[in-house]
Coordinates of C-alpha atoms in Angstrom, one line a residue:
Chain A
M195 CA 212.4 -52.1 68.9
T196 CA 213.3 -51.6 72.4
L197 CA 215.4 -48.6 71.8
A198 CA 212.5 -46.7 70.1
L199 CA 210.5 -47.2 73.1
D200 CA 213.3 -46.2 75.6
V201 CA 213.7 -42.8 73.9
P202 CA 210.5 -41.3 75.0
V203 CA 210.6 -42.4 78.7
Q204 CA 214.4 -41.1 78.8
L205 CA 213.1 -37.5 77.7
A206 CA 210.6 -38.0 80.3
S207 CA 212.7 -38.0 83.0
S208 CA 214.8 -36.0 81.9
R209 CA 212.3 -33.2 81.6
R210 CA 211.0 -34.1 84.7
R211 CA 214.5 -33.6 86.4
R212 CA 214.8 -30.4 84.9
L213 CA 211.3 -29.3 86.2
W214 CA 212.5 -30.3 89.6
I215 CA 215.7 -28.4 89.2
E216 CA 214.0 -25.4 88.1
R217 CA 211.6 -25.5 91.4
V218 CA 214.3 -25.9 93.3
T219 CA 216.4 -23.0 92.1
G220 CA 213.5 -20.9 92.2
L221 CA 212.8 -21.6 95.9
G222 CA 216.5 -21.0 96.6
F223 CA 216.8 -17.8 94.8
A224 CA 213.5 -16.4 96.6
A225 CA 214.2 -17.9 100.0
P226 CA 216.3 -15.0 101.3
A227 CA 213.8 -12.6 100.1
F228 CA 211.1 -14.3 101.5
A229 CA 213.2 -15.0 104.8
L230 CA 213.7 -10.8 105.3
L231 CA 209.7 -10.5 103.7
V232 CA 208.9 -12.5 107.2
L233 CA 211.2 -10.6 109.7
T234 CA 211.0 -7.4 108.5
M235 CA 207.3 -7.1 107.4
L236 CA 205.1 -10.0 108.2
A237 CA 206.3 -10.6 111.6
P238 CA 206.5 -7.2 113.0
L239 CA 202.7 -6.5 111.6
A240 CA 201.8 -9.4 113.5
V241 CA 203.5 -8.1 116.7
L242 CA 202.0 -4.6 115.7
I243 CA 198.5 -6.4 115.9
V244 CA 198.9 -8.2 119.2
L245 CA 200.6 -4.6 120.8
S246 CA 197.8 -2.5 119.5
L247 CA 195.3 -4.7 121.7
T248 CA 197.2 -4.8 125.0
N249 CA 198.5 -1.7 127.2
Y250 CA 202.1 -2.5 127.2
E251 CA 204.6 0.0 127.8
F252 CA 208.1 -0.6 126.5
G253 CA 210.4 -1.5 129.1
G254 CA 207.4 -2.6 131.7
V255 CA 207.2 -6.0 133.2
D256 CA 203.7 -7.0 132.7
L257 CA 200.9 -6.7 129.9
D258 CA 197.2 -7.2 129.8
F259 CA 195.0 -7.3 126.7
V260 CA 192.6 -4.6 126.5
G261 CA 190.7 -5.2 123.3
L262 CA 190.0 -2.6 121.2
A263 CA 190.5 0.2 124.0
N264 CA 193.7 1.6 122.2
F265 CA 191.5 2.1 119.2
Q266 CA 188.8 3.8 120.9
K267 CA 191.0 6.0 123.0
A268 CA 192.7 7.3 119.9
L269 CA 189.7 8.0 117.7
A270 CA 188.3 10.0 121.1
D271 CA 191.7 11.6 121.8
P272 CA 191.3 15.3 120.9
I273 CA 195.5 15.5 120.0
I274 CA 194.9 12.7 117.7
R275 CA 191.7 14.2 116.2
R276 CA 193.9 17.5 115.8
S277 CA 196.8 15.6 114.5
L278 CA 194.7 13.8 111.6
L279 CA 193.2 17.1 110.9
N280 CA 196.5 18.9 110.5
T281 CA 197.9 16.2 108.4
L282 CA 195.2 16.1 105.9
I283 CA 195.2 20.0 105.7
Y284 CA 198.9 19.6 105.0
V285 CA 198.0 16.8 102.5
A286 CA 195.1 19.1 101.1
V287 CA 197.7 22.1 100.8
M288 CA 200.4 20.4 99.4
V289 CA 199.1 18.0 96.8
P290 CA 197.7 20.3 94.6
G291 CA 200.8 22.9 94.7
G292 CA 203.3 19.9 94.5
V293 CA 201.0 18.4 91.2
F294 CA 199.5 21.2 89.3
G295 CA 202.6 23.4 89.9
A296 CA 204.7 20.6 88.4
L297 CA 202.2 20.0 85.6
L298 CA 202.7 24.0 84.7
I299 CA 206.4 23.6 84.6
A300 CA 206.8 20.4 83.0
I301 CA 204.6 21.8 80.3
L302 CA 206.5 25.2 79.9
I303 CA 209.9 23.3 79.9
H304 CA 208.9 20.4 77.6
R305 CA 209.1 22.9 74.4
R306 CA 212.3 24.5 75.2
T307 CA 215.1 23.0 73.4
R308 CA 218.4 25.0 74.6
S309 CA 217.1 25.9 78.1
R310 CA 215.2 22.9 79.1
S311 CA 218.7 21.1 80.4
L312 CA 219.3 23.6 82.7
Y313 CA 215.6 24.3 83.8
E314 CA 215.3 20.5 84.7
V315 CA 218.8 20.9 87.0
I316 CA 217.2 23.7 88.8
Y317 CA 214.1 22.7 89.4
F318 CA 215.2 19.3 90.5
L319 CA 217.9 20.5 93.0
P320 CA 215.5 20.9 96.3
V321 CA 214.8 17.1 95.5
T322 CA 218.1 15.9 96.0
S323 CA 219.0 18.3 99.0
T324 CA 218.9 17.1 102.8
L325 CA 216.0 18.3 103.9
I326 CA 216.9 18.4 107.4
A327 CA 219.9 20.5 106.5
M328 CA 217.7 22.9 104.3
A329 CA 214.9 23.2 107.0
T330 CA 217.7 25.2 109.0
V331 CA 218.1 27.5 106.2
W332 CA 214.4 27.9 105.9
Q333 CA 214.2 28.9 109.3
F334 CA 216.6 31.6 108.6
L335 CA 214.9 32.6 105.5
L336 CA 211.5 32.8 107.0
H337 CA 213.1 34.5 110.3
P338 CA 210.3 37.5 111.7
S339 CA 213.6 40.0 111.7
L340 CA 216.7 38.6 110.2
G341 CA 215.2 36.6 106.8
P342 CA 214.8 38.2 103.5
I343 CA 211.4 37.2 103.0
N344 CA 210.2 39.5 105.8
G345 CA 212.8 42.1 104.6
L346 CA 211.1 41.8 101.3
L347 CA 208.1 42.1 102.8
K348 CA 208.6 45.0 104.8
W349 CA 210.4 47.0 101.5
L350 CA 207.4 46.3 99.9
G351 CA 205.1 47.9 102.8
F352 CA 203.9 45.0 104.5
A353 CA 204.0 44.0 108.2
P354 CA 206.7 40.9 108.8
V355 CA 205.0 37.8 109.2
A356 CA 206.1 35.2 111.8
F357 CA 205.7 32.2 109.4
L358 CA 206.6 29.4 111.7
S359 CA 205.7 31.2 115.2
E360 CA 202.0 31.9 114.2
P361 CA 199.6 28.9 114.6
S362 CA 197.8 30.2 111.5
T363 CA 200.5 30.2 109.0
A364 CA 202.8 27.4 110.3
L365 CA 201.3 24.6 108.8
A366 CA 200.7 26.1 105.7
T367 CA 204.8 27.1 105.5
L368 CA 205.4 23.6 106.1
A369 CA 203.2 22.8 103.2
V370 CA 204.9 25.2 101.0
I371 CA 208.4 23.9 101.9
G372 CA 206.8 20.2 101.2
I373 CA 206.0 21.7 97.7
W374 CA 209.3 23.0 97.0
Q375 CA 210.9 19.5 97.9
I376 CA 208.5 17.5 95.8
L377 CA 208.1 19.9 92.9
G378 CA 211.1 18.9 90.7
F379 CA 210.5 15.0 90.9
N380 CA 207.0 15.5 89.9
M381 CA 207.8 17.8 87.0
I382 CA 210.4 15.1 85.8
L383 CA 207.4 12.4 85.9
F384 CA 205.2 14.6 84.1
L385 CA 208.1 15.7 81.4
A386 CA 208.2 11.6 80.7
G387 CA 204.3 11.5 80.6
L388 CA 204.4 14.5 78.0
T389 CA 207.1 12.9 76.0
A390 CA 204.9 9.8 75.5
I391 CA 202.1 11.9 73.8
P392 CA 203.1 11.3 70.1
R393 CA 203.5 14.6 68.0
D394 CA 200.9 13.4 65.4
L395 CA 198.2 13.9 67.9
Y396 CA 199.1 17.5 68.0
E397 CA 199.6 17.7 64.2
A398 CA 196.3 16.1 63.5
A399 CA 194.2 18.6 66.1
D400 CA 195.7 21.6 64.0
I401 CA 194.5 20.5 60.8
D402 CA 191.0 19.8 62.5
G403 CA 191.2 23.5 63.6
C404 CA 192.1 22.9 67.2
S405 CA 195.3 24.8 67.6
G406 CA 195.0 27.3 70.5
G407 CA 197.2 26.7 73.6
I408 CA 194.4 26.0 75.9
D409 CA 192.1 24.1 73.3
R410 CA 195.0 21.8 72.7
F411 CA 195.8 21.0 76.4
L412 CA 191.9 20.4 77.2
T413 CA 191.8 18.0 74.1
I414 CA 194.6 16.1 74.0
T415 CA 197.4 17.0 76.8
W416 CA 195.0 16.4 79.6
P417 CA 193.2 13.5 79.0
L418 CA 196.5 11.7 77.5
L419 CA 198.1 12.3 80.9
G420 CA 195.3 11.1 82.7
P421 CA 197.5 7.8 84.1
T422 CA 200.5 10.2 84.7
T423 CA 198.6 12.7 86.6
M424 CA 196.9 10.0 88.6
F425 CA 199.9 8.3 89.7
V426 CA 201.9 11.8 90.8
V427 CA 198.8 12.7 92.6
I428 CA 198.4 9.2 94.5
T429 CA 202.2 9.2 95.2
T430 CA 202.4 13.1 96.2
M431 CA 199.4 12.4 98.6
I432 CA 201.0 9.3 100.2
T433 CA 204.3 11.3 100.6
A434 CA 202.6 14.2 102.3
F435 CA 200.5 12.4 104.5
K436 CA 203.9 10.6 105.5
I437 CA 205.3 14.3 106.8
F438 CA 207.3 14.1 109.6
D439 CA 211.1 15.4 109.0
T440 CA 210.1 19.3 109.2
V441 CA 208.0 19.3 111.7
A442 CA 210.5 17.1 113.8
V443 CA 213.3 19.6 113.3
M444 CA 211.4 23.1 112.9
T445 CA 208.4 23.4 114.9
R446 CA 208.4 20.2 117.0
G447 CA 204.5 20.0 116.7
G448 CA 204.2 23.7 117.6
P449 CA 203.1 26.2 117.9
V450 CA 200.3 25.1 120.1
G451 CA 200.2 21.9 118.6
S452 CA 199.3 23.4 115.2
T453 CA 201.4 21.3 113.2
E454 CA 201.4 18.5 115.0
V455 CA 201.0 15.5 112.4
L456 CA 200.3 11.9 112.5
L457 CA 203.6 10.5 112.3
Y458 CA 204.9 12.7 114.8
N459 CA 202.6 11.8 117.6
I460 CA 203.2 7.9 116.5
Y461 CA 207.0 9.2 117.2
L462 CA 206.2 10.9 120.4
E463 CA 203.7 7.8 122.1
G464 CA 206.0 5.1 120.6
F465 CA 209.6 6.3 121.3
Q466 CA 209.8 9.0 123.8
Y467 CA 206.6 8.3 125.8
F468 CA 206.9 4.6 125.4
H469 CA 203.2 4.2 125.5
T470 CA 203.7 1.1 123.0
G471 CA 200.4 -0.3 122.7
Y472 CA 198.5 3.1 122.3
A473 CA 201.2 3.9 119.2
A474 CA 200.3 0.7 117.8
A475 CA 196.9 1.2 117.6
L476 CA 197.9 4.7 116.0
T477 CA 200.2 2.9 113.7
F478 CA 197.4 1.0 112.3
I479 CA 195.4 4.2 111.6
F480 CA 198.2 5.4 109.8
L481 CA 198.6 2.4 107.9
A482 CA 194.8 2.6 107.3
F483 CA 195.1 5.9 105.6
I484 CA 198.4 4.9 103.4
L485 CA 196.2 1.4 102.5
V486 CA 193.2 3.4 101.3
F487 CA 195.6 6.1 99.3
S488 CA 197.2 3.3 97.5
A489 CA 193.7 1.2 96.8
V490 CA 192.2 4.6 95.5
Q491 CA 195.2 4.5 93.2
T492 CA 195.1 0.9 91.6
F493 CA 191.4 0.9 91.0
A494 CA 191.4 4.5 89.5
L495 CA 194.1 3.6 87.2
D496 CA 192.5 0.8 86.1
K497 CA 189.1 2.2 85.5
K498 CA 188.8 6.1 85.0
V499 CA 191.7 6.8 82.7
H500 CA 191.4 4.5 80.2
Y501 CA 190.2 5.7 77.0
Chain B
M243 CA 182.6 36.0 41.9
P244 CA 184.6 37.1 45.1
A245 CA 188.2 37.0 44.8
S246 CA 188.5 34.2 47.2
A247 CA 185.7 31.8 48.5
L248 CA 187.2 31.2 51.7
P249 CA 188.6 34.1 54.6
T250 CA 192.1 34.5 54.4
A251 CA 193.6 35.3 57.8
T252 CA 195.0 38.6 58.3
V253 CA 197.6 38.3 60.6
S254 CA 200.9 40.1 59.4
P255 CA 204.0 38.5 59.6
A256 CA 205.5 41.1 62.5
H257 CA 201.9 40.7 64.3
S258 CA 202.6 37.1 65.0
A259 CA 206.1 37.5 65.8
A260 CA 205.3 40.0 68.2
R261 CA 203.1 37.3 69.7
R262 CA 205.6 34.6 69.8
F263 CA 207.8 36.9 71.4
A264 CA 205.1 38.3 74.3
S265 CA 204.5 34.6 74.8
L266 CA 208.2 33.6 75.0
V267 CA 208.6 36.2 77.4
L268 CA 205.9 35.0 79.5
I269 CA 206.5 31.5 79.6
H270 CA 210.4 32.4 80.7
G271 CA 208.9 34.7 83.5
V272 CA 207.0 32.2 85.0
L273 CA 209.9 29.4 84.6
I274 CA 212.5 32.2 86.1
A275 CA 210.2 32.9 89.0
G276 CA 209.4 29.4 89.8
A277 CA 213.4 28.9 89.3
L278 CA 214.3 31.7 92.0
F279 CA 212.1 30.2 94.5
M280 CA 213.7 26.6 93.8
L281 CA 217.3 28.0 94.2
A282 CA 216.7 30.8 97.0
P283 CA 217.2 28.7 99.8
F284 CA 220.6 27.0 98.2
I285 CA 221.6 30.8 97.5
W286 CA 220.8 32.3 100.9
M287 CA 222.6 28.9 102.6
L288 CA 225.8 29.7 100.7
V289 CA 225.8 33.3 101.5
T290 CA 225.0 33.0 104.8
S291 CA 227.8 30.5 105.7
I292 CA 230.5 33.0 104.6
K293 CA 228.8 36.1 106.5
P294 CA 229.9 37.5 109.9
P295 CA 227.6 37.4 112.9
A296 CA 227.2 40.9 113.0
E297 CA 225.8 41.2 109.3
I298 CA 223.8 38.3 109.9
F299 CA 221.9 39.8 112.9
S300 CA 221.8 43.3 111.4
A301 CA 218.6 45.0 110.6
E302 CA 219.3 45.4 107.1
I303 CA 219.2 42.4 104.6
A304 CA 222.0 42.0 102.1
L305 CA 222.8 39.5 99.9
W306 CA 226.3 39.9 99.4
P307 CA 228.7 40.0 102.6
K308 CA 230.9 42.9 103.1
Q309 CA 233.4 40.8 105.1
F310 CA 234.2 37.2 104.2
Y311 CA 233.7 35.3 107.2
G312 CA 233.6 31.8 105.5
V313 CA 236.7 30.3 107.1
E314 CA 235.7 30.8 110.4
N315 CA 232.1 29.6 110.2
Y316 CA 233.2 26.3 108.5
R317 CA 236.0 25.8 110.6
F318 CA 233.6 26.1 113.7
A319 CA 231.2 23.7 112.3
M320 CA 233.7 21.2 111.3
E321 CA 235.0 21.4 115.2
K322 CA 231.7 21.5 117.1
A323 CA 230.2 18.5 115.0
P324 CA 231.8 15.6 113.4
L325 CA 230.4 16.4 109.9
L326 CA 232.6 14.5 107.7
R327 CA 231.9 11.9 110.0
F328 CA 228.1 12.2 109.2
A329 CA 228.7 12.1 105.7
L330 CA 230.8 8.9 105.7
N331 CA 228.3 7.2 107.9
G332 CA 226.1 8.2 104.9
V333 CA 228.2 6.5 102.6
I334 CA 228.6 3.4 104.8
I335 CA 224.9 2.9 105.2
C336 CA 223.5 3.5 101.9
A337 CA 226.4 1.0 100.0
G338 CA 225.4 -1.6 102.8
I339 CA 221.8 -1.2 102.3
L340 CA 221.8 -0.9 98.3
V341 CA 224.6 -4.1 98.2
V342 CA 222.2 -6.3 99.9
Q343 CA 219.1 -5.1 98.6
L344 CA 220.8 -6.1 94.9
L345 CA 222.0 -9.4 96.3
V346 CA 218.5 -10.5 97.9
G347 CA 216.4 -8.5 95.0
I348 CA 217.7 -9.6 92.0
P349 CA 217.8 -13.1 92.4
C350 CA 214.2 -13.1 93.6
A351 CA 213.0 -10.7 91.0
Y352 CA 214.3 -13.3 88.2
A353 CA 212.5 -16.1 90.0
L354 CA 209.3 -14.3 90.1
A355 CA 210.1 -13.5 86.2
K356 CA 211.5 -16.8 84.8
L357 CA 211.0 -19.8 87.1
D358 CA 208.1 -21.7 87.9
F359 CA 208.1 -22.9 91.8
P360 CA 205.7 -23.6 94.9
G361 CA 204.7 -20.2 96.3
R362 CA 205.4 -18.2 93.4
N363 CA 202.1 -16.5 93.2
L364 CA 201.7 -16.0 97.0
L365 CA 205.0 -14.4 97.2
F366 CA 204.8 -11.9 94.4
V367 CA 200.9 -11.1 96.2
L368 CA 203.3 -10.2 99.1
V369 CA 205.8 -8.1 97.2
L370 CA 202.5 -6.2 96.1
L371 CA 201.5 -5.8 99.7
G372 CA 204.9 -4.8 100.9
L373 CA 204.9 -1.8 98.3
C374 CA 202.1 -0.3 100.4
I375 CA 203.6 -0.3 103.6
P376 CA 206.0 2.2 104.8
V377 CA 209.2 1.8 106.9
Q378 CA 207.2 3.6 109.8
V379 CA 204.8 0.9 110.2
P380 CA 206.9 -2.0 111.2
A381 CA 209.3 0.3 112.9
M382 CA 208.3 -0.4 116.7
P383 CA 208.4 -3.9 116.6
L384 CA 211.7 -3.9 114.9
Y385 CA 212.9 -1.3 117.5
I386 CA 211.9 -3.7 120.3
G387 CA 213.4 -6.6 118.4
L388 CA 216.6 -5.2 118.0
A389 CA 216.7 -3.4 121.6
Q390 CA 216.1 -7.2 122.9
L391 CA 219.0 -8.2 120.7
G392 CA 221.1 -5.7 122.2
L393 CA 221.6 -4.2 118.4
L394 CA 220.7 -0.6 119.0
N395 CA 223.3 2.0 118.2
T396 CA 224.8 -0.1 115.5
Y397 CA 225.2 0.6 111.6
F398 CA 223.5 -2.7 111.5
S399 CA 220.5 -1.4 113.0
M400 CA 220.2 1.4 110.8
M401 CA 220.2 -0.9 107.6
V402 CA 218.2 -4.0 108.6
P403 CA 214.6 -2.6 107.9
F404 CA 215.7 -1.7 104.4
F405 CA 217.7 -5.0 103.2
L406 CA 214.3 -6.1 101.7
S407 CA 213.5 -3.6 98.7
V408 CA 210.2 -5.2 97.5
F409 CA 210.3 -2.0 95.0
A410 CA 213.7 -3.5 93.7
I411 CA 212.0 -6.8 93.4
F412 CA 208.8 -5.7 91.3
L413 CA 210.8 -3.2 89.3
F414 CA 213.6 -6.0 88.2
R415 CA 210.9 -8.5 87.8
Q416 CA 209.3 -6.1 85.1
F417 CA 212.8 -6.1 83.3
F418 CA 213.7 -9.9 83.5
R419 CA 210.2 -10.7 82.2
S420 CA 210.9 -9.2 78.8
F421 CA 214.6 -11.0 78.5
P422 CA 214.4 -13.2 75.8
D423 CA 214.0 -17.0 77.0
D424 CA 216.0 -18.2 73.9
I425 CA 219.1 -16.6 75.3
I426 CA 218.4 -18.2 78.8
N427 CA 217.7 -21.9 77.1
A428 CA 220.6 -21.3 75.0
A429 CA 222.4 -21.0 78.1
R430 CA 221.2 -23.7 80.0
L431 CA 222.0 -25.9 77.0
D432 CA 225.4 -24.6 77.4
G433 CA 226.0 -25.9 80.6
M434 CA 225.6 -22.9 82.7
S435 CA 224.0 -23.0 86.0
E436 CA 221.0 -20.8 87.0
F437 CA 223.1 -18.9 89.3
E438 CA 225.4 -18.3 86.6
I439 CA 222.8 -17.2 84.1
V440 CA 221.3 -14.6 86.7
W441 CA 224.6 -12.5 87.2
R442 CA 226.3 -13.4 84.1
I443 CA 223.8 -12.7 81.4
V444 CA 220.6 -11.4 83.0
T445 CA 221.9 -8.7 85.1
P446 CA 224.2 -6.9 82.7
S447 CA 221.3 -6.6 80.4
A448 CA 219.1 -5.0 83.2
W449 CA 222.0 -2.5 84.2
P450 CA 219.8 0.8 83.3
A451 CA 217.1 -0.4 85.8
I452 CA 219.7 -1.1 88.4
A453 CA 221.4 2.0 88.1
A454 CA 218.2 4.1 88.4
F455 CA 217.3 1.6 91.5
A456 CA 220.6 2.6 93.1
V457 CA 220.2 6.2 92.5
F458 CA 216.6 6.1 94.0
S459 CA 217.7 4.0 96.9
T460 CA 221.0 6.1 97.6
V461 CA 218.9 9.3 97.5
A462 CA 216.0 7.8 99.9
H463 CA 218.5 6.1 102.5
W464 CA 220.9 9.3 102.8
N465 CA 218.0 11.5 103.3
D466 CA 216.2 9.3 106.0
L467 CA 215.4 10.7 109.5
Y468 CA 212.6 8.7 111.2
W469 CA 214.5 5.1 111.4
P470 CA 218.0 6.9 112.5
L471 CA 216.3 8.8 114.9
I472 CA 214.6 5.9 116.4
V473 CA 217.6 3.5 116.5
I474 CA 220.5 5.6 117.1
S475 CA 221.7 8.0 120.0
D476 CA 225.2 8.1 119.5
A477 CA 226.2 11.2 117.3
K478 CA 229.4 8.8 116.2
L479 CA 226.9 6.7 113.9
A480 CA 224.7 9.3 112.7
P481 CA 223.9 9.9 109.1
P482 CA 223.9 13.0 107.5
P483 CA 220.2 14.3 108.6
L484 CA 220.4 13.1 112.0
G485 CA 223.7 14.5 112.4
M486 CA 222.3 17.8 111.6
M487 CA 219.5 17.7 114.0
F488 CA 222.3 17.2 116.8
F489 CA 224.1 19.7 115.4
A490 CA 221.5 22.5 115.3
D491 CA 220.3 21.2 118.5
A492 CA 223.7 21.3 120.5
E493 CA 224.3 24.8 118.6
T494 CA 221.6 27.0 120.5
G495 CA 220.3 27.5 117.2
S496 CA 221.4 31.2 116.6
N497 CA 224.8 30.8 115.2
Y498 CA 223.3 30.6 111.7
G499 CA 226.8 31.3 110.0
A500 CA 227.8 28.0 111.6
L501 CA 224.2 26.5 111.2
T502 CA 224.3 27.2 107.2
A503 CA 227.8 26.3 106.9
A504 CA 227.1 22.9 108.5
A505 CA 224.2 22.6 105.9
T506 CA 226.4 23.3 102.9
I507 CA 228.9 20.8 103.9
L508 CA 225.9 17.9 104.2
T509 CA 223.9 18.9 101.5
A510 CA 226.9 19.2 98.9
P511 CA 227.8 15.4 98.1
L512 CA 224.3 14.7 96.6
V513 CA 223.9 17.8 95.1
L514 CA 227.2 17.4 93.5
A515 CA 226.6 13.8 92.7
F516 CA 223.7 14.9 91.1
L517 CA 225.2 18.0 89.3
I518 CA 227.8 14.9 87.9
A519 CA 225.4 12.1 86.9
R520 CA 222.4 14.3 86.2
R521 CA 221.1 12.0 83.7
R522 CA 221.3 9.1 85.5
F523 CA 219.4 10.5 88.4
I524 CA 216.6 11.7 85.9
D525 CA 216.5 8.3 84.0
G526 CA 216.3 6.8 87.6
I527 CA 213.1 8.4 88.4
T528 CA 211.4 8.4 85.1
M529 CA 212.0 4.6 85.1
T530 CA 210.9 3.9 88.7
G531 CA 207.9 6.1 88.2
V532 CA 206.5 5.1 84.8
K533 CA 205.7 1.9 85.5

């Protein structure tokens, strides 16, 4: 009799012991990640908030709390306003080209059988290249007198264009280089999305009388690519907003500040001029935009593109 | 009664074949034009790196060099800047970052996927939040911290912000969640510790995801400029992008032969790795992108 009563108690305690082991193991496994999370993300964020409310300059001895003065200064500063505008213009040029160019190429490549592999490799090459190295090559390609692009323009009868030294063309030129670098990446994402569309749908549509190329695209392909397109657009927007490398290496913000972008100004203020407090405030403005883009992605993906 | 009640299509076979041919020409025309746009910088880079200065600076633009000057350009580039050193630095940094990312990320992802522990939901929320925060945001406080610790200009400083990859945790968690619980329970009954289960049973099953992430991480950190630019001023430690920037600075920026030779040397490793392991790269992007 006593044995029959003992067994459930033993089971219960061994189960509790297992749960306890699971908890400890879980904590142990997650601990290093959590520690790094605090050290490299949360603590710096907290420090950044504090810094943005001061006038601290790195290497300086004392600092004062200035409240929101840094933010007010940033939003009124014509340099920062121009910087924001430049960044948004860059995004506005790069995203449509990088997304719809990639979509077009993906659709064209999708049905090829023998040449698909070759095209995939060619279009993806720029993604793997080291942008800084290629930036030098682009500088030479676009050179007003020595570069082949202007050579081609001259041969066609046009006047040469100083792409990177003209304030009116410099930013757009950087955007084209940005498109060049990201097209292959987005193309692969679109190809994955296209492959996920069942072929039966196209056959069914064919029977229903919808068989023209444009018709099929609008009725089936485009709606079903919705989630993929949204994802590609948002990630391209975020990547475009973080533009820095080509500016730092090719134009240094010139000519006449026409290619100064937000991240470049943050870099200058924070690590060249060491206006740490001010740069911290700028970083928060930068983060605000990124968070808005990410939030749009989360909500739009949930609501709009579900059918 | 008419011969047929339905109208018949009156397209002759020759007509439709011609249309198919025309559309193929159009499609490949567009694809080839785009391909030329993609390849133009690479071709120009290779060609310029073997041209002598006289041809580079001549008014006429020719594709193929009349005089082979490759040896001189490449030798000049390698002498002026430690290009191989830059590439080696890239390898060291990417390997170091990847190893820690996996060592930290895999157990954490497993714990989030399969174990119940206090703070689990909070941790996951923090991981999601971390996905939205690019490295440029904590950059300044991290820089100040490292400066106070005297750790600037070290390999460690270049790797620190990237040791934790919330992306890896997120990705692996997705994979581990679909791993069958029965196998894990059977292993537990066999007396295996959770530690062994993670590394001996679950990790090998997620190998495609791990390989994909490895590709993603390596490409991202090999080509990173912002953070190394901030923490490194010693050219001996520079990874490829920063090294190229130092080189282009020192080199008055007009020796295009040597510059393109340097660009070729620094771009080659990743491009060659890509050409060899194409499938891995492309599968990697697909997997990490298509959540």
